[in-house]
Coordinates of C-alpha atoms and ligand atoms in Angstrom, one line a residue:
X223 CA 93.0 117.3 103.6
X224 CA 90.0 115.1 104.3
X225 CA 88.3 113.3 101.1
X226 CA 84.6 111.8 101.8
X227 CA 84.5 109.1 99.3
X228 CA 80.7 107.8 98.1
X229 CA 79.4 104.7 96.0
X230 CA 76.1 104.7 95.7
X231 CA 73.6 102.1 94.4
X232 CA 69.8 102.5 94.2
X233 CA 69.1 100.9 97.8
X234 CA 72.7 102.2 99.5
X235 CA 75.3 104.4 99.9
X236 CA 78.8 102.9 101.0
X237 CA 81.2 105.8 102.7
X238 CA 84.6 106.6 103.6
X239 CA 86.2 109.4 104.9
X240 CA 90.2 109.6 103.9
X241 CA 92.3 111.6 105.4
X242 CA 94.8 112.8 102.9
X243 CA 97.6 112.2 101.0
X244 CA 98.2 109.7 104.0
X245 CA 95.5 107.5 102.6
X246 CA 94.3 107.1 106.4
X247 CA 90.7 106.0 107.1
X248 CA 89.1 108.3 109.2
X249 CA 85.5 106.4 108.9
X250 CA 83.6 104.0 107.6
X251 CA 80.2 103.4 107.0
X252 CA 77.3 102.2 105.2
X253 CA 73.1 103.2 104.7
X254 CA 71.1 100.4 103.6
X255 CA 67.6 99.7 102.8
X256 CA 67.1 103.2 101.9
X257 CA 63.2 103.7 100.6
X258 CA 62.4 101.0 102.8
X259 CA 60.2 100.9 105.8
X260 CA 63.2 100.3 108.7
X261 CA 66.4 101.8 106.8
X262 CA 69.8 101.3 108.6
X263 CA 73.5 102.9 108.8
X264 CA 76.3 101.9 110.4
X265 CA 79.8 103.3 111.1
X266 CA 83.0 102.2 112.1
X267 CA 85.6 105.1 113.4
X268 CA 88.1 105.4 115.8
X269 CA 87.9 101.9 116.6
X270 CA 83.9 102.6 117.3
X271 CA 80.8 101.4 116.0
X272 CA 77.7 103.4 115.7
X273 CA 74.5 102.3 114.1
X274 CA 71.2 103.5 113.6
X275 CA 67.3 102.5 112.2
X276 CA 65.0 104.9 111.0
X277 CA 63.0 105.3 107.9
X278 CA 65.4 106.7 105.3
X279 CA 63.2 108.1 102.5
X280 CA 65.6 108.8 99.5
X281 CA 69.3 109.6 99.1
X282 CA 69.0 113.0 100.2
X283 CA 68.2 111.6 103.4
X284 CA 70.4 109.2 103.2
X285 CA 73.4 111.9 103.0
X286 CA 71.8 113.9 106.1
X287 CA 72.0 110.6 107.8
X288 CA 76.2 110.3 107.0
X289 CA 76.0 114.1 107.8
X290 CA 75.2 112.5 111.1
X291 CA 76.8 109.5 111.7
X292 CA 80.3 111.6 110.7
X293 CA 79.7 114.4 112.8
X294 CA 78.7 112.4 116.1
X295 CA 79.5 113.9 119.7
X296 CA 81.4 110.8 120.7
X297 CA 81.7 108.4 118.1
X298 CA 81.8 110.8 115.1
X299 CA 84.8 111.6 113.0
X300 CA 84.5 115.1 112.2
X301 CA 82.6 118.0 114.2
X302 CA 81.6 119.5 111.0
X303 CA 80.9 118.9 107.4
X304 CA 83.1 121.8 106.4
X305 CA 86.4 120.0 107.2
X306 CA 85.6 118.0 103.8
X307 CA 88.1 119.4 101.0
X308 CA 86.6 117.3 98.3
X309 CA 84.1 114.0 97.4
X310 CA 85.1 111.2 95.2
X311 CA 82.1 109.0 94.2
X312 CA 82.5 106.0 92.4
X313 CA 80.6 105.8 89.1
X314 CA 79.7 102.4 87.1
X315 CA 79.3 103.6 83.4
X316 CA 81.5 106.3 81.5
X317 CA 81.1 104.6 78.3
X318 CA 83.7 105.9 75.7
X319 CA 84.2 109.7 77.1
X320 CA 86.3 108.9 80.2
X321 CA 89.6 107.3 80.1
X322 CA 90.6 108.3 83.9
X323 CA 88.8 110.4 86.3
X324 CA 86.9 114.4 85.9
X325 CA 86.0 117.2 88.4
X326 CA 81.9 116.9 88.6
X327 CA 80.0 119.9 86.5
X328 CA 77.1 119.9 85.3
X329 CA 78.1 119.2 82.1
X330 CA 79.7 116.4 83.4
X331 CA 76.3 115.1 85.0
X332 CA 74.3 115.2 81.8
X333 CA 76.8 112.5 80.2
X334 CA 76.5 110.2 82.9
X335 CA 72.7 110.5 82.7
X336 CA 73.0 109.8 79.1
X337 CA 74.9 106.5 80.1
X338 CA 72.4 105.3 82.3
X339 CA 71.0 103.7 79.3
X340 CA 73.8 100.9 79.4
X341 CA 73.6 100.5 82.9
X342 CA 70.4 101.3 84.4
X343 CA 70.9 99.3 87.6
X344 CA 74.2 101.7 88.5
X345 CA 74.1 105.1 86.5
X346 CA 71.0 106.6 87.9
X347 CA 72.1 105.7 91.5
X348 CA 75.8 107.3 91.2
X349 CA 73.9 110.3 89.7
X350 CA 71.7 110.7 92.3
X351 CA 74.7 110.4 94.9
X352 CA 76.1 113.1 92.8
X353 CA 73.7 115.3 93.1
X354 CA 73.0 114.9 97.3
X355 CA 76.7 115.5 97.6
X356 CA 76.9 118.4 95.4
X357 CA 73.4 119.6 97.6
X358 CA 75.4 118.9 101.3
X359 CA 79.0 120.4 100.8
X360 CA 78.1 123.0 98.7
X361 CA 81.4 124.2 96.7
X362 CA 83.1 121.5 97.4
X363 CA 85.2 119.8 94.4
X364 CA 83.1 116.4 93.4
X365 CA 85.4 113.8 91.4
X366 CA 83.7 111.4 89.2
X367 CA 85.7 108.3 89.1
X368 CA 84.6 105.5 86.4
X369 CA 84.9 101.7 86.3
X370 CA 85.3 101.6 82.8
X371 CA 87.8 104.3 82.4
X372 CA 90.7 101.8 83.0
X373 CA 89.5 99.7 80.1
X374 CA 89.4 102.3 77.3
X375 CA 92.9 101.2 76.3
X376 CA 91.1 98.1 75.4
X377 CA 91.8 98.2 71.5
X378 CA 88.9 97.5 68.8
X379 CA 90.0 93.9 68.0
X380 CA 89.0 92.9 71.5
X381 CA 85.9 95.4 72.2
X382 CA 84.1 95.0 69.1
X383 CA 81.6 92.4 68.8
X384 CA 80.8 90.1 66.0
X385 CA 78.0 92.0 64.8
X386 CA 76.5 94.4 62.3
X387 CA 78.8 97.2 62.9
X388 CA 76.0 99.3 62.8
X389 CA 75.5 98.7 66.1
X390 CA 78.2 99.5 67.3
X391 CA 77.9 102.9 64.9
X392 CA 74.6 103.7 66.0
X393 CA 73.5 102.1 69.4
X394 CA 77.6 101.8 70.9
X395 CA 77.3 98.2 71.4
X396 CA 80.6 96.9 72.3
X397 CA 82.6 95.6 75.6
X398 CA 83.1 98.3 78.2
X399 CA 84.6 96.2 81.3
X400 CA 83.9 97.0 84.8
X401 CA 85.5 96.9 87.8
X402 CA 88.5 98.8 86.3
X403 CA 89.2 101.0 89.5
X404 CA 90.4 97.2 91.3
X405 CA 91.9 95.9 88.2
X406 CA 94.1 99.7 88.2
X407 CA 94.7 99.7 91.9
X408 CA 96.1 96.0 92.2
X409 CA 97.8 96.1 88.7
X410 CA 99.6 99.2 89.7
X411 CA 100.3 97.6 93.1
X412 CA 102.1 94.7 91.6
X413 CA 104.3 97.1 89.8
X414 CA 105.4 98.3 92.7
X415 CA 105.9 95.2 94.5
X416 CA 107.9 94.0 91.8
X417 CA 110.2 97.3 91.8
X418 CA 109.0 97.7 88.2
X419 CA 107.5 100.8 86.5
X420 CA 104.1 101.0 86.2
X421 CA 103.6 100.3 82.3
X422 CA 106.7 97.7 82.5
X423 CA 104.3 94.7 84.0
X424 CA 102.1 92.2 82.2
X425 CA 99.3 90.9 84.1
X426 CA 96.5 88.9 84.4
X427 CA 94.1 90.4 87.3
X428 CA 91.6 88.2 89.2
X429 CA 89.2 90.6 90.6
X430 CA 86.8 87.8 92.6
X431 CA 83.8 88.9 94.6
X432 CA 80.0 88.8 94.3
X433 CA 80.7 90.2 91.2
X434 CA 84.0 88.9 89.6
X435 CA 86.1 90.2 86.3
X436 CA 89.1 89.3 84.6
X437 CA 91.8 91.3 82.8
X438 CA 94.4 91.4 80.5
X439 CA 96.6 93.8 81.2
X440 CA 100.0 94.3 78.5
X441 CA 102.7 98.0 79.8
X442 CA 100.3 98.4 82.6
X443 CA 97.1 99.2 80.4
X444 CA 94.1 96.6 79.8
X445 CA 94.4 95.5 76.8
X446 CA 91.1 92.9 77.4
X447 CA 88.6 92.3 79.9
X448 CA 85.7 90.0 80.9
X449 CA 82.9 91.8 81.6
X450 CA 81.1 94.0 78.3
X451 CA 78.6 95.9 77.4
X452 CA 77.5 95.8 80.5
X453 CA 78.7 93.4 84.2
X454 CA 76.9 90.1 83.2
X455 CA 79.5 89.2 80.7
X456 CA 82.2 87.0 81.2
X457 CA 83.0 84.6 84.6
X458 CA 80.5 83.0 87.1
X459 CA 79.8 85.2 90.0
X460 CA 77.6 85.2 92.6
X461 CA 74.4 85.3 90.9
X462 CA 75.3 86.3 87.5
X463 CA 75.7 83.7 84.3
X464 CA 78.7 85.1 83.1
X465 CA 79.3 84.3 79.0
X466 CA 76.8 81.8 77.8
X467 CA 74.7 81.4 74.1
X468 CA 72.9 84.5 73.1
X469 CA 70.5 82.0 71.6
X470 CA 69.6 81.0 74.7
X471 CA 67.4 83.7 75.0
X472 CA 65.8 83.2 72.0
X473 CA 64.8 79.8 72.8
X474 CA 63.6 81.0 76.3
X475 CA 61.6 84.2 75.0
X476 CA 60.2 81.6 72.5
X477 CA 58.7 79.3 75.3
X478 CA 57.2 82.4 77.1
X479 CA 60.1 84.4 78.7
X480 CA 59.7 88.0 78.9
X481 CA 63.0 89.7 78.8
X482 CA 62.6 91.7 82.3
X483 CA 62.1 87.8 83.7
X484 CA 65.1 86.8 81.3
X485 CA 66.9 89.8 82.8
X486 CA 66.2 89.0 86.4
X487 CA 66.9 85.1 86.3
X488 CA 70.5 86.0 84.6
X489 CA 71.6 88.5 86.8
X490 CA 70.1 87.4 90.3
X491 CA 69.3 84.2 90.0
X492 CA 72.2 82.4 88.1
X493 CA 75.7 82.0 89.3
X494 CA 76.6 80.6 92.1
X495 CA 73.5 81.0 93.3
X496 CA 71.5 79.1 90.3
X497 CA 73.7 76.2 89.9
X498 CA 73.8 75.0 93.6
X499 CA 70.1 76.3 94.0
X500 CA 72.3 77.0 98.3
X501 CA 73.8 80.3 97.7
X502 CA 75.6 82.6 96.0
X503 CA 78.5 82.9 98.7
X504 CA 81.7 81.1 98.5
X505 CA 82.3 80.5 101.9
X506 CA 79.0 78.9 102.5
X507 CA 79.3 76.5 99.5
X508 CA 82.6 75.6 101.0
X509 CA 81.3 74.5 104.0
X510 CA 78.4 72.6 102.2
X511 CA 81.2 71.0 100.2
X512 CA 83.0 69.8 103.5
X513 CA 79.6 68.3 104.5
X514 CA 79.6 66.0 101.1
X515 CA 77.1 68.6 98.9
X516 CA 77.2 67.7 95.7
X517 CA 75.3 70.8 94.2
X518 CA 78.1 73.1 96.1
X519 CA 80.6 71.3 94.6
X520 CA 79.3 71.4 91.5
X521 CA 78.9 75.4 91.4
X522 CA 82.3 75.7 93.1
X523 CA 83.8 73.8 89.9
X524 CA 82.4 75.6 87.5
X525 CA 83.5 78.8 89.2
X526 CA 86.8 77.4 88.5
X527 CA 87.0 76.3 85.3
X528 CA 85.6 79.4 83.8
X529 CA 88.4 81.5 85.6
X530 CA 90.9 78.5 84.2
X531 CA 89.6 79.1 80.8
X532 CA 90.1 82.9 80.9
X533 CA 93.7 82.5 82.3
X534 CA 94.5 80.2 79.1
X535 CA 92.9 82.8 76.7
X536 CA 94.8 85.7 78.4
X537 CA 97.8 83.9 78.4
X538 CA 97.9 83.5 74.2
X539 CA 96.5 87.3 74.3
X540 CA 99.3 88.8 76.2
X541 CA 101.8 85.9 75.1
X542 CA 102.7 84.9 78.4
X543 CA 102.6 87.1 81.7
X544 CA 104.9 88.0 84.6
X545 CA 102.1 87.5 87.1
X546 CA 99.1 86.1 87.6
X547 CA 97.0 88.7 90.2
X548 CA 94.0 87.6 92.9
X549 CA 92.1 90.0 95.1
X550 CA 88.5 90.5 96.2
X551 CA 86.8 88.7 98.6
X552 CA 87.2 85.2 97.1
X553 CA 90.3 86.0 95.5
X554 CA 92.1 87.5 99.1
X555 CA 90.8 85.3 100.9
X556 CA 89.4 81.6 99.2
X557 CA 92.7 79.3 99.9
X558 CA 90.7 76.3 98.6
X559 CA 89.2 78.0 95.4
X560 CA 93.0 79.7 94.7
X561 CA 94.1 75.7 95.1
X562 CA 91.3 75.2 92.7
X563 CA 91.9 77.5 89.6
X564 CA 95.6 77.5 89.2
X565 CA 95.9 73.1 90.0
X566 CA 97.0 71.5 86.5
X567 CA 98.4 74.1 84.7
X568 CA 102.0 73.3 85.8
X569 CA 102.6 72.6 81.8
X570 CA 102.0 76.3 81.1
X571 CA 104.4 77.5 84.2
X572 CA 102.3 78.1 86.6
X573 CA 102.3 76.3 89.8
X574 CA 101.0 77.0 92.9
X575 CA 102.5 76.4 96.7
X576 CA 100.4 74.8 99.1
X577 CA 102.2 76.1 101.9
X578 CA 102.4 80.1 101.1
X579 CA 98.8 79.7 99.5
X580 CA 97.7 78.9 103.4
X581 CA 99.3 81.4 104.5
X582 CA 98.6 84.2 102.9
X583 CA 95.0 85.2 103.3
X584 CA 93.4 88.8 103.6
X585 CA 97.3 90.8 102.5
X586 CA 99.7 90.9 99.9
X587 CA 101.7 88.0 99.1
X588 CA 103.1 85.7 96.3
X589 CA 101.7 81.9 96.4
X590 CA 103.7 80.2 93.5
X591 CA 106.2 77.3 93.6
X592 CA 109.8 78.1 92.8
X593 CA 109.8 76.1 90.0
X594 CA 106.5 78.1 88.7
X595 CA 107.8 80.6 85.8
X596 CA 104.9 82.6 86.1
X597 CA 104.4 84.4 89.3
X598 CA 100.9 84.3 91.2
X599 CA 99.9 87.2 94.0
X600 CA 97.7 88.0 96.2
X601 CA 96.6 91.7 96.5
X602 CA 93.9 93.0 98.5
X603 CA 92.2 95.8 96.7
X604 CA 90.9 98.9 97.5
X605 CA 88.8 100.7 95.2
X606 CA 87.9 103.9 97.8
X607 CA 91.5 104.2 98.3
X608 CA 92.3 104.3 94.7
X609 CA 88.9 107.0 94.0
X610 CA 90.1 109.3 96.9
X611 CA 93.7 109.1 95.9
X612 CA 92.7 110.3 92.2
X613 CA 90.3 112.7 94.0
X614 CA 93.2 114.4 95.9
X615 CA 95.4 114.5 92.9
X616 CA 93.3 116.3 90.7
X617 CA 91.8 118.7 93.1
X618 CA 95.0 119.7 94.2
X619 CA 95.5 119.9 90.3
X620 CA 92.9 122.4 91.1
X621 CA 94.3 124.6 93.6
X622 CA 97.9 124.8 91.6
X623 CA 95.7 125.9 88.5
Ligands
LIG88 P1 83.3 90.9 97.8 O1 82.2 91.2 96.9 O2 84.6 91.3 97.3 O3 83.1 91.4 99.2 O4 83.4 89.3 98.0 C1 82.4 88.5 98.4 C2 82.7 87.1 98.2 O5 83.9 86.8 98.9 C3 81.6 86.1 98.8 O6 81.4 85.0 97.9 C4 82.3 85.5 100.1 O7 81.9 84.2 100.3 C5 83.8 85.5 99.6 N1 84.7 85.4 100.8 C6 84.9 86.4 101.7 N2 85.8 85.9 102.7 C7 86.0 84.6 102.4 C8 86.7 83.5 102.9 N3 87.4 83.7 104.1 N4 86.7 82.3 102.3 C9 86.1 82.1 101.2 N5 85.3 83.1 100.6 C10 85.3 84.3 101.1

């Protein structure tokens, strides 16, 4: 059974093509700079790459282009759409309805629309993806799968904020969490590497990339997360604050900020990015940090001690943990920012080892000391994996019906 698996943003559509229930990946592609002037795809399969630049006008296009790309003479995957069983697409905002992944109706469509009020960046893109796919394969079985489905076991005491509880009532404000397919895939991972059952682990997950989250995670379920309402909450990332004062904004919009301006300097501006005024990528800071920057330093700190902070709050939440989780690009494959986070905390039980931090970089592998009570792993994760394994299970939910 072969499972196309699409996440779409507004300017890009990430692929891959899963061949089924072996998990293998058939291809793997991505279309950028779509509504630009030069638009550009390019596909790894069998060991090949294949690129191409032409105007891509919209997402429809977009999917004629993968249509493409898949179905090339010689460097193609596939001679023809129709050996696609079934779609996964990834899909940022399912607000309170979803707790694990749905079959795509049109039903189904309407409620993510009506989330892309809380997340307007993501929603309308994954809708539109939706709707190209649905457009290309015809009958095909589309599986919505939702980053904050994972979180819904989040329980009120750590979802509600400390406001009017009319808002929550009336306008839903409250923490959702994000990046809950990663947190899932790496927390149920860790089960299995510790020959435990799935809700018989206690975690805390490090999900670190351009975006980064934390979770809590008590019998397998979250029980807490970093991110909120919506993905600016929570740890330094890339460009992104993370928590800071509300009343910051108040004091800014006071001295002339409008809030799209606000908006923009938070989200793309901040981070990483807005404290070493270099860039918002860790490996680049690290290298400016080798060469004496202080600014990179400074970021790359910070970063740290945020991710510190939440592993001490998530401690006292779960009341201790068996393991302590990293994956992402940073958290795979950052030795020094790894040697960073988890230096110091030796009182609390967690201590790292140099040598089996080195080494493992890019796969699955524990770090900590043997003195260290609490374990620390490494996971890579793989968020199309998990959305076209939960694709295949409940389309062949499907057939059986
Ligand atoms: P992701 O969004 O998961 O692809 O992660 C992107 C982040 O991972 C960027 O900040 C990269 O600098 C960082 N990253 C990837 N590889 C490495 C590496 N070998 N060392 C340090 N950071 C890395």
């Amino acid at each position: 059974m072969k499972i196309l698996v699409l996440n779409c943003g507004s300017s890009s559509i990430k692929y891959q093509l899963f061949e089924m229930p072996e998990n293998a990946v058939l291809a793997k592609g991505v279309v950028e700079r779509i509504g630009e002037e030069q638009s550009q795809a390019t596909q790894r399969s069998n060991g090949e790459t294949l690129t191409m630049a032409e105007q891509i006008a919209d997402h429809e296009q977009a999917m004629q282009a993968i249509e493409r790309m898949l179905t090339h003479d010689e460097k193609g995957a596939i001679s023809s759409l129709n050996e696609i069983d079934a779609c996964g697409h990834r899909v940022v905002h399912g607000g309170e309805t979803f707790t694990g992944s749905v079959i795509c109706t049109d039903e189904l469509e309407s409620v993510i629309d009506a989330y892309s009020e809380l997340a307007p960046l993501h929603n309308p893109a994954n809708l539109t993806g939706i709707r190209a796919a649905r457009k290309m394969l015809g009958n095909v079985p589309q599986v919505a799968c939702f980053d904050t489905a994972f979180h819904q076991s989040i329980p009120k005491v750590a979802y509600l904020y400390a406001l009017p509880y009319a808002l929550y009532r009336e306008h839903k404000i409250r923490r959702y969490g994000f990046h809950g397919t990663s947190h899932r895939y790496v927390a149920r991972e860790a089960a299995t590497y510790f020959d435990k059952h799935k809700y018989a682990v206690d975690l805390i997950t490090c999900h670190l990339g351009n975006g980064c989250s934390m979770a809590a995670i008590k019998d397998g379920k979250s029980v807490d997360t970093s991110m909120g309402l919506t993905p600016l909450e929570g740890l330094v990332m890339g460009t992104r604050t993370g928590d800071l004062d509300s009343a910051i904004i108040f004091h800014l919009v006071r001295k002339g900020y409008k809030p799209e301006v606000l908006d923009k300097i938070f989200n793309k501006n901040s981070g990483l990015l807005g404290i070493s005024e270099l860039s918002n990528d860790v490996r680049d800071l690290e290298q400016k940090e080798k060469a004496g920057n202080e600014s990179a330093k400074l970021a790359l700190d910070i970063f740290a001690y945020r991710i510190k902070k939440y592993i001490g709050s998530y401690l006292a939440v779960l009341n201790g943990c068996h393991a302590i989780v990293f994956t992402g690009g940073i958290g795979e494959n950052s030795v020094a920012m790894r040697r960073r986070i988890l230096s110091d905390l030796g009182n609390m039980g967690i201590e790292l080892d140099d040598r089996k931090n080195t080494r493992i970089v890019g796969k699955t592998g524990e770090i900590q000391s043997d003195k260290s009570r609490i374990k620390i792993l490494v996971i890579p994760t793989d968020e199309e994996g998990a959305i076209a394994r939960d694709t295949y299970a409940l389309t062949m939910e499907d057939v059986l019906v």
